[in-house]
mmCIF file of C-alpha atoms in Angstrom:
data_model
loop_
_atom_site.group_PDB
_atom_site.id
_atom_site.type_symbol
_atom_site.label_atom_id
_atom_site.label_comp_id
_atom_site.label_asym_id
_atom_site.label_seq_id
_atom_site.Cartn_x
_atom_site.Cartn_y
_atom_site.Cartn_z
ATOM 1 C CA MET A 1 -16.369 -30.516 4.145
ATOM 2 C CA PHE A 2 -11.414 -32.305 3.842
ATOM 3 C CA LYS A 3 -9.994 -29.553 5.165
ATOM 4 C CA LYS A 4 -10.004 -29.721 9.005
ATOM 5 C CA THR A 5 -12.436 -27.110 9.603
ATOM 6 C CA VAL A 6 -16.124 -26.744 10.323
ATOM 7 C CA LEU A 7 -16.770 -25.033 7.104
ATOM 8 C CA SER A 8 -15.452 -28.465 5.884
ATOM 9 C CA LEU A 9 -17.817 -30.048 8.332
ATOM 10 C CA PHE A 10 -19.312 -32.692 6.080
ATOM 11 C CA LEU A 11 -16.164 -32.932 3.675
ATOM 12 C CA PRO A 12 -13.697 -35.887 3.757
ATOM 13 C CA LYS A 13 -10.480 -33.621 3.526
ATOM 14 C CA SER A 14 -11.148 -32.680 7.195
ATOM 15 C CA ILE A 15 -9.596 -34.766 10.079
ATOM 16 C CA LEU A 16 -13.028 -35.431 11.038
ATOM 17 C CA LEU A 17 -15.158 -37.365 8.767
ATOM 18 C CA THR A 18 -16.430 -40.676 7.596
ATOM 19 C CA VAL A 19 -18.019 -44.109 7.224
ATOM 20 C CA MET A 20 -19.343 -45.897 10.036
ATOM 21 C CA GLY A 21 -21.521 -48.813 11.515
ATOM 22 C CA PHE A 22 -22.692 -49.555 14.706
ATOM 23 C CA SER A 23 -24.216 -52.373 16.964
ATOM 24 C CA ILE A 24 -27.742 -51.716 18.104
ATOM 25 C CA ALA A 25 -27.050 -53.859 21.252
ATOM 26 C CA GLY A 26 -27.147 -52.605 24.683
ATOM 27 C CA PRO A 27 -29.013 -49.206 25.847
ATOM 28 C CA LEU A 28 -30.075 -47.116 23.001
ATOM 29 C CA TRP A 29 -30.413 -43.318 22.401
ATOM 30 C CA ALA A 30 -31.752 -41.281 19.428
ATOM 31 C CA GLY A 31 -29.219 -39.260 17.798
ATOM 32 C CA THR A 32 -28.264 -37.767 14.299
ATOM 33 C CA LYS A 33 -26.498 -39.227 11.501
ATOM 34 C CA ILE A 34 -24.989 -37.241 8.529
ATOM 35 C CA GLU A 35 -23.884 -38.744 5.361
ATOM 36 C CA SER A 36 -21.779 -37.021 2.683
ATOM 37 C CA ARG A 37 -19.736 -37.794 -0.375
ATOM 38 C CA ASP A 38 -16.391 -36.492 -0.968
ATOM 39 C CA LEU A 39 -14.534 -35.448 -4.269
ATOM 40 C CA GLU A 40 -13.312 -39.257 -4.531
ATOM 41 C CA GLY A 41 -16.860 -40.431 -4.228
ATOM 42 C CA HIS A 42 -16.372 -41.883 -0.743
ATOM 43 C CA ILE A 43 -19.389 -41.801 1.556
ATOM 44 C CA ASN A 44 -18.856 -40.301 4.940
ATOM 45 C CA THR A 45 -20.775 -40.404 8.109
ATOM 46 C CA ILE A 46 -20.787 -38.494 11.520
ATOM 47 C CA THR A 47 -23.036 -39.678 14.381
ATOM 48 C CA VAL A 48 -24.060 -37.085 16.989
ATOM 49 C CA ASP A 49 -26.020 -37.818 20.238
ATOM 50 C CA GLY A 50 -26.274 -34.954 22.713
ATOM 51 C CA LYS A 51 -22.774 -33.726 23.462
ATOM 52 C CA LYS A 52 -21.224 -36.984 21.955
ATOM 53 C CA ILE A 53 -19.758 -37.269 18.485
ATOM 54 C CA ARG A 54 -18.113 -40.244 16.542
ATOM 55 C CA GLN A 55 -16.534 -39.792 13.163
ATOM 56 C CA GLU A 56 -14.663 -42.372 11.220
ATOM 57 C CA LEU A 57 -11.232 -41.440 9.689
ATOM 58 C CA ASN A 58 -10.967 -44.444 7.502
ATOM 59 C CA GLU A 59 -12.049 -48.036 7.277
ATOM 60 C CA SER A 60 -11.126 -48.652 10.892
ATOM 61 C CA ASP A 61 -9.779 -45.546 12.793
ATOM 62 C CA TYR A 62 -12.316 -43.286 14.361
ATOM 63 C CA LYS A 63 -12.683 -40.088 16.541
ATOM 64 C CA LEU A 64 -14.642 -39.924 19.858
ATOM 65 C CA ILE A 65 -15.578 -36.590 21.248
ATOM 66 C CA ASP A 66 -17.296 -35.696 24.655
ATOM 67 C CA LEU A 67 -17.892 -32.106 24.903
ATOM 68 C CA ASP A 68 -19.523 -32.303 28.452
ATOM 69 C CA LYS A 69 -16.183 -33.758 29.639
ATOM 70 C CA ASN A 70 -13.988 -31.957 27.089
ATOM 71 C CA LYS A 71 -12.539 -35.227 25.892
ATOM 72 C CA TYR A 72 -11.069 -35.888 22.335
ATOM 73 C CA TYR A 73 -9.847 -39.247 21.289
ATOM 74 C CA THR A 74 -8.694 -41.165 18.278
ATOM 75 C CA VAL A 75 -8.971 -44.787 18.214
ATOM 76 C CA VAL A 76 -6.705 -47.021 16.187
ATOM 77 C CA PRO A 77 -8.165 -50.462 16.297
ATOM 78 C CA ASN A 78 -5.458 -52.123 14.249
ATOM 79 C CA GLU A 79 -2.915 -51.147 16.888
ATOM 80 C CA LYS A 80 -5.286 -51.506 19.789
ATOM 81 C CA ARG A 81 -4.333 -47.987 20.715
ATOM 82 C CA ILE A 82 -6.168 -44.883 21.979
ATOM 83 C CA ILE A 83 -4.713 -41.477 21.434
ATOM 84 C CA ASP A 84 -5.870 -39.000 24.065
ATOM 85 C CA MET A 85 -5.876 -35.412 22.331
ATOM 86 C CA SER A 86 -7.711 -33.781 25.224
ATOM 87 C CA SER A 87 -4.685 -31.674 26.377
ATOM 88 C CA PHE A 88 -4.439 -30.169 22.964
ATOM 89 C CA TYR A 89 -8.211 -29.457 22.144
ATOM 90 C CA ALA A 90 -9.382 -28.732 25.715
ATOM 91 C CA LYS A 91 -7.217 -25.718 26.125
ATOM 92 C CA PRO A 92 -8.867 -22.254 25.459
ATOM 93 C CA SER A 93 -8.102 -21.119 21.849
ATOM 94 C CA GLU A 94 -6.114 -17.840 21.519
ATOM 95 C CA GLN A 95 -6.371 -15.733 18.644
ATOM 96 C CA SER A 96 -3.784 -16.681 16.023
ATOM 97 C CA ASN A 97 -0.943 -13.996 14.998
ATOM 98 C CA THR A 98 -2.645 -10.863 13.454
ATOM 99 C CA GLU A 99 -0.057 -11.121 10.619
ATOM 100 C CA ASP A 100 -1.242 -14.635 9.698
ATOM 101 C CA ARG A 101 -4.965 -13.915 9.975
ATOM 102 C CA VAL A 102 -6.866 -13.609 6.559
ATOM 103 C CA SER A 103 -10.412 -12.483 6.307
ATOM 104 C CA LEU A 104 -12.765 -14.725 4.802
ATOM 105 C CA HIS A 105 -16.299 -13.452 3.556
ATOM 106 C CA PHE A 106 -19.344 -14.735 1.777
ATOM 107 C CA LYS A 107 -20.947 -13.103 -1.172
ATOM 108 C CA LYS A 108 -24.692 -13.893 -1.509
ATOM 109 C CA LEU A 109 -25.813 -15.121 -4.928
ATOM 110 C CA GLY A 110 -29.361 -16.037 -4.052
ATOM 111 C CA ARG A 111 -31.542 -19.066 -3.327
ATOM 112 C CA GLY A 112 -29.782 -22.447 -3.643
ATOM 113 C CA PRO A 113 -31.209 -25.885 -4.502
ATOM 114 C CA ARG A 114 -32.390 -28.304 -1.692
ATOM 115 C CA VAL A 115 -29.596 -30.232 -0.684
ATOM 116 C CA ALA A 116 -30.378 -33.538 1.171
ATOM 117 C CA GLY A 117 -33.966 -32.099 1.655
ATOM 118 C CA TYR A 118 -32.888 -28.860 3.270
ATOM 119 C CA LYS A 119 -33.101 -25.260 1.766
ATOM 120 C CA THR A 120 -29.874 -23.600 0.985
ATOM 121 C CA THR A 121 -28.596 -20.196 0.027
ATOM 122 C CA ARG A 122 -25.947 -20.030 -2.489
ATOM 123 C CA TYR A 123 -22.715 -17.906 -1.619
ATOM 124 C CA LYS A 124 -19.136 -17.222 -3.164
ATOM 125 C CA MET A 125 -16.588 -17.882 -0.478
ATOM 126 C CA MET A 126 -13.972 -15.089 -0.932
ATOM 127 C CA ILE A 127 -10.765 -13.763 0.367
ATOM 128 C CA ASN A 128 -10.721 -10.067 -0.711
ATOM 129 C CA ASP A 129 -11.513 -10.586 -4.577
ATOM 130 C CA PHE A 130 -10.137 -13.999 -4.767
ATOM 131 C CA VAL A 131 -12.991 -16.636 -4.998
ATOM 132 C CA CYS A 132 -12.204 -19.864 -2.926
ATOM 133 C CA ALA A 133 -15.163 -21.819 -3.761
ATOM 134 C CA GLU A 134 -18.997 -21.715 -4.305
ATOM 135 C CA ILE A 135 -20.879 -23.050 -1.439
ATOM 136 C CA TYR A 136 -24.455 -23.924 -0.354
ATOM 137 C CA LEU A 137 -25.222 -23.024 3.192
ATOM 138 C CA SER A 138 -28.417 -24.060 5.249
ATOM 139 C CA SER A 139 -29.855 -22.328 8.021
ATOM 140 C CA GLN A 140 -32.569 -24.909 8.145
ATOM 141 C CA ALA A 141 -30.088 -27.704 8.792
ATOM 142 C CA TYR A 142 -28.263 -25.482 11.526
ATOM 143 C CA ALA A 143 -31.420 -25.518 13.449
ATOM 144 C CA ILE A 144 -31.036 -29.124 14.228
ATOM 145 C CA GLU A 145 -29.669 -29.340 17.844
ATOM 146 C CA ASP A 146 -27.037 -32.209 17.021
ATOM 147 C CA VAL A 147 -25.718 -30.238 14.181
ATOM 148 C CA LYS A 148 -25.109 -27.252 16.483
ATOM 149 C CA THR A 149 -23.145 -29.496 18.803
ATOM 150 C CA LEU A 150 -21.107 -30.732 15.881
ATOM 151 C CA VAL A 151 -20.409 -26.887 14.828
ATOM 152 C CA LYS A 152 -19.416 -26.181 18.497
ATOM 153 C CA ALA A 153 -17.096 -28.947 18.715
ATOM 154 C CA PHE A 154 -15.223 -28.336 15.104
ATOM 155 C CA THR A 155 -15.111 -24.570 15.799
ATOM 156 C CA ARG A 156 -13.374 -25.218 19.057
ATOM 157 C CA MET A 157 -10.937 -27.798 17.464
ATOM 158 C CA ALA A 158 -10.305 -25.400 14.345
ATOM 159 C CA GLY A 159 -9.742 -22.490 16.746
ATOM 160 C CA ARG A 160 -7.170 -24.330 18.631
ATOM 161 C CA GLU A 161 -5.383 -25.568 15.659
ATOM 162 C CA ALA A 162 -5.277 -21.942 14.299
ATOM 163 C CA ALA A 163 -3.964 -20.754 17.659
ATOM 164 C CA MET A 164 -1.232 -23.347 17.459
ATOM 165 C CA GLY A 165 -0.240 -22.599 13.883
ATOM 166 C CA VAL A 166 -1.173 -25.964 12.425
ATOM 167 C CA SER A 167 -4.173 -24.893 10.147
ATOM 168 C CA GLY A 168 -4.248 -24.557 6.487
ATOM 169 C CA ASP A 169 -0.998 -25.696 5.014
ATOM 170 C CA GLY A 170 -0.248 -22.359 3.825
ATOM 171 C CA ASP A 171 -3.559 -21.974 1.830
ATOM 172 C CA PRO A 172 -5.204 -18.684 2.768
ATOM 173 C CA CYS A 173 -8.752 -20.006 1.989
ATOM 174 C CA GLU A 174 -8.152 -22.902 4.422
ATOM 175 C CA ARG A 175 -6.449 -20.605 6.958
ATOM 176 C CA ALA A 176 -9.472 -18.302 6.850
ATOM 177 C CA GLU A 177 -11.909 -21.203 7.854
ATOM 178 C CA PHE A 178 -10.158 -21.798 10.957
ATOM 179 C CA GLU A 179 -10.958 -18.295 11.997
ATOM 180 C CA MET A 180 -14.695 -18.860 11.825
ATOM 181 C CA THR A 181 -16.855 -18.803 14.842
ATOM 182 C CA GLU A 182 -20.080 -20.369 16.024
ATOM 183 C CA GLU A 183 -21.756 -17.002 15.372
ATOM 184 C CA GLN A 184 -20.860 -16.765 11.855
ATOM 185 C CA TYR A 185 -22.375 -20.339 11.229
ATOM 186 C CA LEU A 186 -25.546 -19.209 13.253
ATOM 187 C CA LYS A 187 -25.840 -16.345 10.869
ATOM 188 C CA LEU A 188 -25.127 -18.101 7.512
ATOM 189 C CA GLY A 189 -25.788 -21.885 8.097
ATOM 190 C CA VAL A 190 -23.924 -24.818 7.721
ATOM 191 C CA PRO A 191 -22.205 -26.041 4.463
ATOM 192 C CA MET A 192 -24.344 -28.571 2.505
ATOM 193 C CA LYS A 193 -22.659 -28.604 -0.773
ATOM 194 C CA THR A 194 -19.110 -26.955 -1.966
ATOM 195 C CA ILE A 195 -17.918 -26.509 -5.607
ATOM 196 C CA SER A 196 -14.387 -25.847 -6.052
ATOM 197 C CA ARG A 197 -12.874 -22.868 -8.289
ATOM 198 C CA ASP A 198 -12.258 -25.694 -11.008
ATOM 199 C CA GLY A 199 -15.974 -27.002 -10.992
ATOM 200 C CA HIS A 200 -15.534 -30.107 -9.243
ATOM 201 C CA THR A 201 -17.965 -31.092 -6.265
ATOM 202 C CA ASP A 202 -15.561 -31.246 -3.312
ATOM 203 C CA HIS A 203 -18.409 -32.519 -1.001
ATOM 204 C CA GLU A 204 -22.312 -32.739 -0.868
ATOM 205 C CA VAL A 205 -24.404 -33.749 2.175
ATOM 206 C CA LEU A 206 -26.561 -36.766 1.118
ATOM 207 C CA LYS A 207 -28.507 -37.369 4.252
ATOM 208 C CA ILE A 208 -29.300 -35.732 7.619
ATOM 209 C CA ILE A 209 -30.982 -38.464 9.716
ATOM 210 C CA THR A 210 -32.511 -37.306 12.908
ATOM 211 C CA ASP A 211 -33.991 -39.368 15.742
ATOM 212 C CA THR A 212 -32.025 -42.283 14.634
ATOM 213 C CA THR A 213 -31.407 -45.276 17.001
ATOM 214 C CA VAL A 214 -27.715 -45.160 18.431
ATOM 215 C CA SER A 215 -26.285 -47.617 20.830
ATOM 216 C CA LYS A 216 -24.284 -46.297 23.798
ATOM 217 C CA LYS A 217 -21.601 -48.605 22.570
ATOM 218 C CA VAL A 218 -20.832 -46.363 19.755
ATOM 219 C CA PHE A 219 -19.217 -43.747 22.048
ATOM 220 C CA LYS A 220 -17.435 -45.943 24.366
ATOM 221 C CA LEU A 221 -13.528 -46.468 24.411
ATOM 222 C CA PRO A 222 -12.360 -49.939 24.154
ATOM 223 C CA LYS A 223 -11.265 -51.038 27.557
ATOM 224 C CA SER A 224 -8.511 -53.342 26.429
ATOM 225 C CA TYR A 225 -6.648 -50.741 24.287
ATOM 226 C CA ASN A 226 -3.576 -48.895 25.442
ATOM 227 C CA THR A 227 -3.937 -45.189 25.970
ATOM 228 C CA LEU A 228 -1.332 -42.588 24.800
ATOM 229 C CA SER A 229 -1.491 -38.884 25.336
ATOM 230 C CA VAL A 230 -0.588 -36.815 22.367
ATOM 231 C CA GLU A 231 2.542 -35.362 24.179
ATOM 232 C CA THR A 232 3.758 -39.040 24.248
ATOM 233 C CA LEU A 233 2.945 -39.744 20.596
ATOM 234 C CA TYR A 234 4.908 -36.605 19.739
ATOM 235 C CA LYS A 235 7.876 -37.874 21.512
ATOM 236 C CA LEU A 236 7.648 -41.486 19.962
ATOM 237 C CA MET A 237 7.704 -39.708 16.481
ATOM 238 C CA GLU A 238 10.849 -37.687 17.145
#
């Protein structure tokens, strides 16, 4: 789930997913690790512990989110740089333009297979009569507290992107995903497997490991790195 949305939660087209390893030195917590496979066969991992989230973006870069402090960072080790995205994502999300809004809905097809050991329900994801994808959603997986934290973070981020007009790249199916709320995921569940209109598996959750050992260091920012605000980064890119 990569598009950039929660619906794309466990896909690699989203800005938020990934492969990660961590040290077990230092103070330890019990967290949740979610592993998924994308269309290209890459294995992606997100680790959640309480209100803290870490997700790798590629072999070296990763994101850190602290929901309690409303902080959002991208860490780029090769440049020894931290990009502070908090001023962008921490602002309240306004509704996007009514003219730009599209209505995503789900047509229930019945019981789905177990995915990563969790029960699913099979749906068609649609805009009007247009089928965007076939998707398997799990209310059982959504009941995990760390998964709820992940949904909260990603819906907040997607909502902010939708309000700023940077969502979906013109694709109505992706734009609609940015409009979805926590309440809708509470009702339907989280995406465990998505099959595109051409029959390819865009993503599939492989494992949800709860109560796994996580070092506090996983969520700490490197002290020796330079920190740039997102506003400063934009100016440098001009």
